[in-house]
Coordinates of C-alpha atoms in Angstrom, one line a residue:
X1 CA -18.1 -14.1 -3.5
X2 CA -20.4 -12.5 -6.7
X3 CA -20.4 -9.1 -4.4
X4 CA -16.1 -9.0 -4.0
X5 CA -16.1 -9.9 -7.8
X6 CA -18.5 -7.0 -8.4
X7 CA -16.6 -4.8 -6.4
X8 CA -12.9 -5.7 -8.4
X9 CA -14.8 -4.6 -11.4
X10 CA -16.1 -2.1 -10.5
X11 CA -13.1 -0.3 -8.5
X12 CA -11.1 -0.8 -12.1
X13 CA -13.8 0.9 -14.4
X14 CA -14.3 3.9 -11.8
X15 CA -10.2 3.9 -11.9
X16 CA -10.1 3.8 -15.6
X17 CA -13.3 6.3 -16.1
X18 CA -12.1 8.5 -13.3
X19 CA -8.3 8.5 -15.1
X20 CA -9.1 10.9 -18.2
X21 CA -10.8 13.8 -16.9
X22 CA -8.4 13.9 -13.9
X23 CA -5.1 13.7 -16.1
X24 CA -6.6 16.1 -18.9
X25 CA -6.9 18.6 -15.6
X26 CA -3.3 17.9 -14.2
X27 CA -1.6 18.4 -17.9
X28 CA -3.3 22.3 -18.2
X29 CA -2.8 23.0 -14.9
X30 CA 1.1 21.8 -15.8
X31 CA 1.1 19.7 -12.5
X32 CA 4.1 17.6 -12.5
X33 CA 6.7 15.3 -10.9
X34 CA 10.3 16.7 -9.8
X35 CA 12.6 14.4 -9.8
X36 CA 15.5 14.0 -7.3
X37 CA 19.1 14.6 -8.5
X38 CA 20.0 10.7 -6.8
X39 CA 17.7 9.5 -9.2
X40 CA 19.1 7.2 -11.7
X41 CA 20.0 9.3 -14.8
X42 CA 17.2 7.7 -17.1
X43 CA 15.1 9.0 -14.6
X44 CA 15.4 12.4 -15.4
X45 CA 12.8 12.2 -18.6
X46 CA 10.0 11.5 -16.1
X47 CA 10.5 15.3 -15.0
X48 CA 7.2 16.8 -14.9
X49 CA 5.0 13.9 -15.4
X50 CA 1.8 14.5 -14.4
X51 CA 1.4 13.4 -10.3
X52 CA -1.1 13.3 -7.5
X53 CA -2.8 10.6 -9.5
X54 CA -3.6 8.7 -6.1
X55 CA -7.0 11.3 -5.9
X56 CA -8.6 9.2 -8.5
X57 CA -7.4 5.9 -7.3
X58 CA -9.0 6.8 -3.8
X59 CA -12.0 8.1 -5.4
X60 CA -12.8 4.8 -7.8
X61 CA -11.9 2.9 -4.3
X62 CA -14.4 5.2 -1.8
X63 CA -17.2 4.6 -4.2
X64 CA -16.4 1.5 -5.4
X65 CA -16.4 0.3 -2.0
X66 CA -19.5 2.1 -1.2
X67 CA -21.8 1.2 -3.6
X68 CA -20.7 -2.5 -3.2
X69 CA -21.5 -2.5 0.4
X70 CA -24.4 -1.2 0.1
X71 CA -25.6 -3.4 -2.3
X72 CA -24.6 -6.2 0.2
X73 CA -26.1 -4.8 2.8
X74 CA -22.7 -4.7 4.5
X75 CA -22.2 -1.1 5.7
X76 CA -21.0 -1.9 9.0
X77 CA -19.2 0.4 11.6
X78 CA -16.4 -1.7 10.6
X79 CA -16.4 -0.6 6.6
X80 CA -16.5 2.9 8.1
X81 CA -13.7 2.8 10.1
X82 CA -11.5 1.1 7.3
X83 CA -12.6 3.9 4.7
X84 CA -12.1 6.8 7.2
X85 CA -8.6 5.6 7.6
X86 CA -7.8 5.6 4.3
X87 CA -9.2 8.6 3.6
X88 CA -7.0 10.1 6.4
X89 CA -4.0 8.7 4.7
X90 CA -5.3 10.2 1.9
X91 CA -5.1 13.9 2.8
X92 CA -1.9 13.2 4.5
X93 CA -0.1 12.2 1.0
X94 CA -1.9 14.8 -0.4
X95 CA -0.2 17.4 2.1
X96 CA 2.7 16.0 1.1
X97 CA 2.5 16.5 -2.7
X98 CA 1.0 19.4 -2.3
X99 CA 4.0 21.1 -0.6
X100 CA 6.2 19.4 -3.4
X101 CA 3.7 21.0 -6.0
X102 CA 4.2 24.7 -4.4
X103 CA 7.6 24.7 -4.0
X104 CA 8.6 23.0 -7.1
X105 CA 10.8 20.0 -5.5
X106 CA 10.9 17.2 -4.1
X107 CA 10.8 17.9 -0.4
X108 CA 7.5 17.5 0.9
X109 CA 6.3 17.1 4.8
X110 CA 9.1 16.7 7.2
X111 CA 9.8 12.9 7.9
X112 CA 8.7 13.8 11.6
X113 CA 5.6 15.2 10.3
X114 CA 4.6 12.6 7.7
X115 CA 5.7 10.2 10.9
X116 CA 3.3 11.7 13.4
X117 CA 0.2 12.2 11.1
X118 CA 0.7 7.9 10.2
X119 CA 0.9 7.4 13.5
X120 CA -2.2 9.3 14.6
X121 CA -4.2 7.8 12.2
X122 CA -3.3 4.5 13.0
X123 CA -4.7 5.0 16.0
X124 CA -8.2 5.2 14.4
X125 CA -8.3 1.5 13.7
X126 CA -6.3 0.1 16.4
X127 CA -9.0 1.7 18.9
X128 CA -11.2 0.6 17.2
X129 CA -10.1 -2.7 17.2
X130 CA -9.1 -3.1 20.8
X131 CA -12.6 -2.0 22.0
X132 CA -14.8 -4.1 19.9
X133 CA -12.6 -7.2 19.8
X134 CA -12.2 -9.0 23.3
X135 CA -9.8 -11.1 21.6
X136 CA -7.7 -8.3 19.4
X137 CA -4.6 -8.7 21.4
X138 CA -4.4 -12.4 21.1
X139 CA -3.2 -14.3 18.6
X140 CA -4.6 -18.0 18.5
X141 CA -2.3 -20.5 16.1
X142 CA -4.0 -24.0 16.3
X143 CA -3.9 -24.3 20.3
X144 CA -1.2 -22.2 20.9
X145 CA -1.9 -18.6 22.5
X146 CA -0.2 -15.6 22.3
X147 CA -1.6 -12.6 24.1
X148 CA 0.3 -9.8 23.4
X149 CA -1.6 -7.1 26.2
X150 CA -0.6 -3.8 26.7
X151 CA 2.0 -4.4 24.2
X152 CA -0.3 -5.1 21.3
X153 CA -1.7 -1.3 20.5
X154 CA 2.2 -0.4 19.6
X155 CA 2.4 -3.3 17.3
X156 CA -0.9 -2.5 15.4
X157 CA 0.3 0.9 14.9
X158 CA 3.4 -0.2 13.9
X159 CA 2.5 -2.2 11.4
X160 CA -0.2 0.3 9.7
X161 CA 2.6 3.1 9.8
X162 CA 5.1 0.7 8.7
X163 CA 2.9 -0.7 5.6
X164 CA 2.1 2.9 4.9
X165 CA 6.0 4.0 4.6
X166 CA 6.6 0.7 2.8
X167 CA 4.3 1.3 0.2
X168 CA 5.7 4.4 -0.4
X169 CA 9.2 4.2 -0.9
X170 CA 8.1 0.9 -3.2
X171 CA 6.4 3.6 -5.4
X172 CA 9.5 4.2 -7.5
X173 CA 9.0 3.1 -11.0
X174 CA 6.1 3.1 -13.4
X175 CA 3.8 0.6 -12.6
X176 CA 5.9 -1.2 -9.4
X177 CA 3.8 -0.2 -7.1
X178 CA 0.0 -0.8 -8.6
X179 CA 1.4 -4.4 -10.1
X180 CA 2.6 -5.8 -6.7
X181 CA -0.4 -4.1 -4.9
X182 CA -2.5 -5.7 -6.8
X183 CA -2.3 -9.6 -5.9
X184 CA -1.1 -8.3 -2.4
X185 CA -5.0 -7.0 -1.9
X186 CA -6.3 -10.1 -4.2
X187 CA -4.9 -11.9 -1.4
X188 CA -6.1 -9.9 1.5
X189 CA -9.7 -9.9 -0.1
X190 CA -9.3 -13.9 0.0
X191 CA -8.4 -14.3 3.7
X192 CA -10.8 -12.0 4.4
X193 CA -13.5 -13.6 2.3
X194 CA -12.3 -17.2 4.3
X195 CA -12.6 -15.5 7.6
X196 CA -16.0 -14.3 7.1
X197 CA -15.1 -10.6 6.9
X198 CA -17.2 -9.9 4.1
X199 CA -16.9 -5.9 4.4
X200 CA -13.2 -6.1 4.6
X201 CA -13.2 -8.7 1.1
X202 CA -15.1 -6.0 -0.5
X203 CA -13.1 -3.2 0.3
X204 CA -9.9 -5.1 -0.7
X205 CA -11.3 -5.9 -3.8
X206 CA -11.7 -2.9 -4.8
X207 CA -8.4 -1.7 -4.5
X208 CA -7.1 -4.4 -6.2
X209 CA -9.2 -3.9 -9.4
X210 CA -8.2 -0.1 -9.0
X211 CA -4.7 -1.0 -8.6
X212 CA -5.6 -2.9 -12.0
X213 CA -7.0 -0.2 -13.5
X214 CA -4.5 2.3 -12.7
X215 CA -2.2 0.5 -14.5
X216 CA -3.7 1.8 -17.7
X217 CA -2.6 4.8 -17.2
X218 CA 1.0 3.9 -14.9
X219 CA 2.3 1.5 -16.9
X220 CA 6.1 2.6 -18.1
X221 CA 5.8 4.7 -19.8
X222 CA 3.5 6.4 -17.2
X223 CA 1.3 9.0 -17.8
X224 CA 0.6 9.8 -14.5
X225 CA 1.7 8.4 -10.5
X226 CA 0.1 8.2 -7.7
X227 CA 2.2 10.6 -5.8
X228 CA 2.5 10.5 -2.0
X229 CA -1.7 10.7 -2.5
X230 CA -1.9 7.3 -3.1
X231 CA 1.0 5.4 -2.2
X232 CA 1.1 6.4 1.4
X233 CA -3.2 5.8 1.7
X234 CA -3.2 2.6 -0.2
X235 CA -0.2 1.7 1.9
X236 CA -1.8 2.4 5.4
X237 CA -5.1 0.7 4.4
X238 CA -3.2 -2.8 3.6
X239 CA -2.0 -2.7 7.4
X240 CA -5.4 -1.5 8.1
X241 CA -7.0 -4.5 6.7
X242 CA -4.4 -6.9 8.4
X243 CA -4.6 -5.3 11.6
X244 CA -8.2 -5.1 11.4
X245 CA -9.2 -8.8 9.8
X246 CA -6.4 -10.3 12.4
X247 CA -3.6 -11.5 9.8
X248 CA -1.3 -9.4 10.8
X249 CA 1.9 -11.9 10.0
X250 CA 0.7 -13.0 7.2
X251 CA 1.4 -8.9 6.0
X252 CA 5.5 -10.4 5.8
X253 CA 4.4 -12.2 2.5
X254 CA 1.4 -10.6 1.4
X255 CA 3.7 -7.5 1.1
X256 CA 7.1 -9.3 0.6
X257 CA 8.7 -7.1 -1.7
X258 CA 7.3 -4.1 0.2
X259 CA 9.1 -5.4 3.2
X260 CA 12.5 -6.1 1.3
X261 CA 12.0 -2.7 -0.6
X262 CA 12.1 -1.0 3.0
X263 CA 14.8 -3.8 4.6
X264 CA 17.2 -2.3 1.7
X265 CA 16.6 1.2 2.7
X266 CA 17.2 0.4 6.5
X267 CA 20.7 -1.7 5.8
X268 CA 22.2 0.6 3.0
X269 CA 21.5 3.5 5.8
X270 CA 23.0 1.6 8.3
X271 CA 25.7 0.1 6.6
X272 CA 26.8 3.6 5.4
X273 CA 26.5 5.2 8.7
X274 CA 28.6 2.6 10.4
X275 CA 31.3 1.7 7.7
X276 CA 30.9 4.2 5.4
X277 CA 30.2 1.4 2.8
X278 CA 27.0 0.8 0.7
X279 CA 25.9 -3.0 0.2
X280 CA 23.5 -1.7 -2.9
X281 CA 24.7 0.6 -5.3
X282 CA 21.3 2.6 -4.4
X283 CA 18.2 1.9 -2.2
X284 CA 15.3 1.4 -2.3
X285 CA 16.7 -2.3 -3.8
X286 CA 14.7 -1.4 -7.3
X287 CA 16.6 1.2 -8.2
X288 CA 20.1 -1.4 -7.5
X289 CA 18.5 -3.6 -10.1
X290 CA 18.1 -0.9 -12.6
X291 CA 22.0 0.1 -11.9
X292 CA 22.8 -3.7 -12.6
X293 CA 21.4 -3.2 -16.0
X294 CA 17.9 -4.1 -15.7
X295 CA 15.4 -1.5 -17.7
X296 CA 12.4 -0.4 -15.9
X297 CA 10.1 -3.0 -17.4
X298 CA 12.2 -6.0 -16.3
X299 CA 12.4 -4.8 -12.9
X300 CA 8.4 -4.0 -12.5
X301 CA 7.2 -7.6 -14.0
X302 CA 9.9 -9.6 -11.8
X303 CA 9.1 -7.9 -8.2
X304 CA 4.8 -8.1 -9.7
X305 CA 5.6 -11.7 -10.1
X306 CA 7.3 -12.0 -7.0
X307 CA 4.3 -10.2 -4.9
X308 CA 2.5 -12.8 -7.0
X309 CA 3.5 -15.7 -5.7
X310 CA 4.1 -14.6 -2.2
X311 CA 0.8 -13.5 -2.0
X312 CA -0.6 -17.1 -3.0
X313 CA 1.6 -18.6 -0.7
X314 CA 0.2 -16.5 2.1
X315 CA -3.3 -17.6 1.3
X316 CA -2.1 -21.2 1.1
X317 CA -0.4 -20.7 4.4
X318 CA -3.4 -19.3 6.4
X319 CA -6.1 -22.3 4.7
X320 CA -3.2 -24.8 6.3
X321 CA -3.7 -23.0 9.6
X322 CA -7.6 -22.9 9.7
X323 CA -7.4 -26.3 8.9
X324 CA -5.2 -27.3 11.3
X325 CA -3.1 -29.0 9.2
X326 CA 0.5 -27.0 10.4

């Protein structure tokens, strides 16, 4: 428990420290944030904020991570695996702001290419998974037995690539998606903690005090976002680190408003495709909120709050499995 502690604190002071110099670069280099013309019009201001901010995040969360393990004595092949992923993810989000960057808009990687680079780096940890664990495609809830076989590869994958694309399109507003990351890896670093996946606890406490950190800087009015850089890596590691430490449906309610965010993108398209009517005046659902008359602020602390509590529920929920009790 002192070691995950350690490594919260220090994944926020690397965030924080790491913050300055890399800002300070991104301001004289004049690398900046275009803004869609969908946008909601008090959006437009956050033209050219300063982006790819997800580089330091990463950074504070490799060697954060690192260091803490080490200390532990907890390098295992299965740290490596989960760091490698991410930092996978990583230079796929990067791609994609990178492209944005150079041709000064808001189109990035194709959505087939940002599709097939997710999925074949979710493969990474699914094989991973599958080969080491005799038991990975079972799922054991108090007697019960679910073995998913063949099937159960596609439904890792899916969920990595689908946590990954969540994360991203929740990454909207300043500070949304660092303050509902943050209890959502709290609670990951709990089960894992519970489950005696010490490595795993580590590494998701250091994203969450990162997340924490980050905020420093992300908080409306932000000074810099995490870009494509961050949201799509930090996204893919938290279905990493459910795939990995097997609490894979606890991931509904540990990312909750992740899951509605891309729930409201999936029935607006739908909806508009079929009838030609929208059910929210814009998707994802954050941006509806805003168009109601909530200001950024309101909207950011409510979903936090939300991811909050749905977060503690989902550690409530999994100590009333282990113990048998539902």
């Amino acid at each position: 428990m002192i070691m995950v502690m350690v490594a919260f604190l220090l994944g926020m002071i690397l965030c924080m420290l790491f913050g300055v110099p890399y800002i300070d670069m991104l301001k004289k280099k004049m690398i900046g944030q275009y803004i869609k013309d969908v946008a909601p019009e008090n959006h437009a201001k956050k033209q050219g904020t300063p982006t790819t901010g997800g580089v330091f995040i990463i950074a504070a969360i490799i060697l954060a991570s690192v260091t803490t393990l080490l200390l532990a004595q907890k390098m295992t092949t299965l740290a490596l695996i989960t760091l490698i992923t991410l930092g996978f993810y990583t230079f796929a989000g990067f791609q994609d702001d990178y492209i944005k960057i150079k041709g000064k808009g808001n189109d990035g990687l194709t959505a087939k290419g940002k599709l097939l680079r997710q999925i074949a780096i979710a493969l990474l940890p699914t094989l991973f998974l599958i080969m080491n664990n005799p038991s990975a495609c079972t799922f054991t809830i108090n007697n019960f037995v679910i073995d998913m076989k063949w099937f159960y590869p596609f439904f890792a994958i899916f969920i990595i690539t689908g946590a990954s694309n969540a994360y991203n399109l929740t990454d909207g507003l300043d500070g949304l998606a660092a303050g509902c990351g943050v209890p959502a890896f709290i609670a990951c670093s709990l089960i894992s903690l519970f489950m005696g996946e010490i490595e795993l606890a580590i590494i998701s406490a250091t994203v969450a005090g990162a997340l924490l950190g980050f905020l420093k800087y992300n908080k409306p009015k932000a000074e810099v976002f995490m870009g494509d850089t961050g949201s799509l890596a930090i996204g893919g590691l938290l279905g990493t680190l459910a795939v990995l430490g097997k609490f894979e449906f606890l991931l509904i309610f540990i990312g909750g408003v992740f899951v509605v965010e891309t729930l409201s993108v999936i029935i607006q398209v739908t909806s508009f495709k079929t009838t030609g009517k929208r059910v929210f005046k814009m998707a994802p659902i954050h941006h509806h909120f805003e168009l109601l008359g909530w200001n950024e602020k309101k909207v950011v602390i409510v979903f936090s709050i939300i991811s909050l509590l749905l977060s503690i529920f989902a550690v409530v929920l999994f100590e009333l499995f282990s113990k048998g009790i539902i």
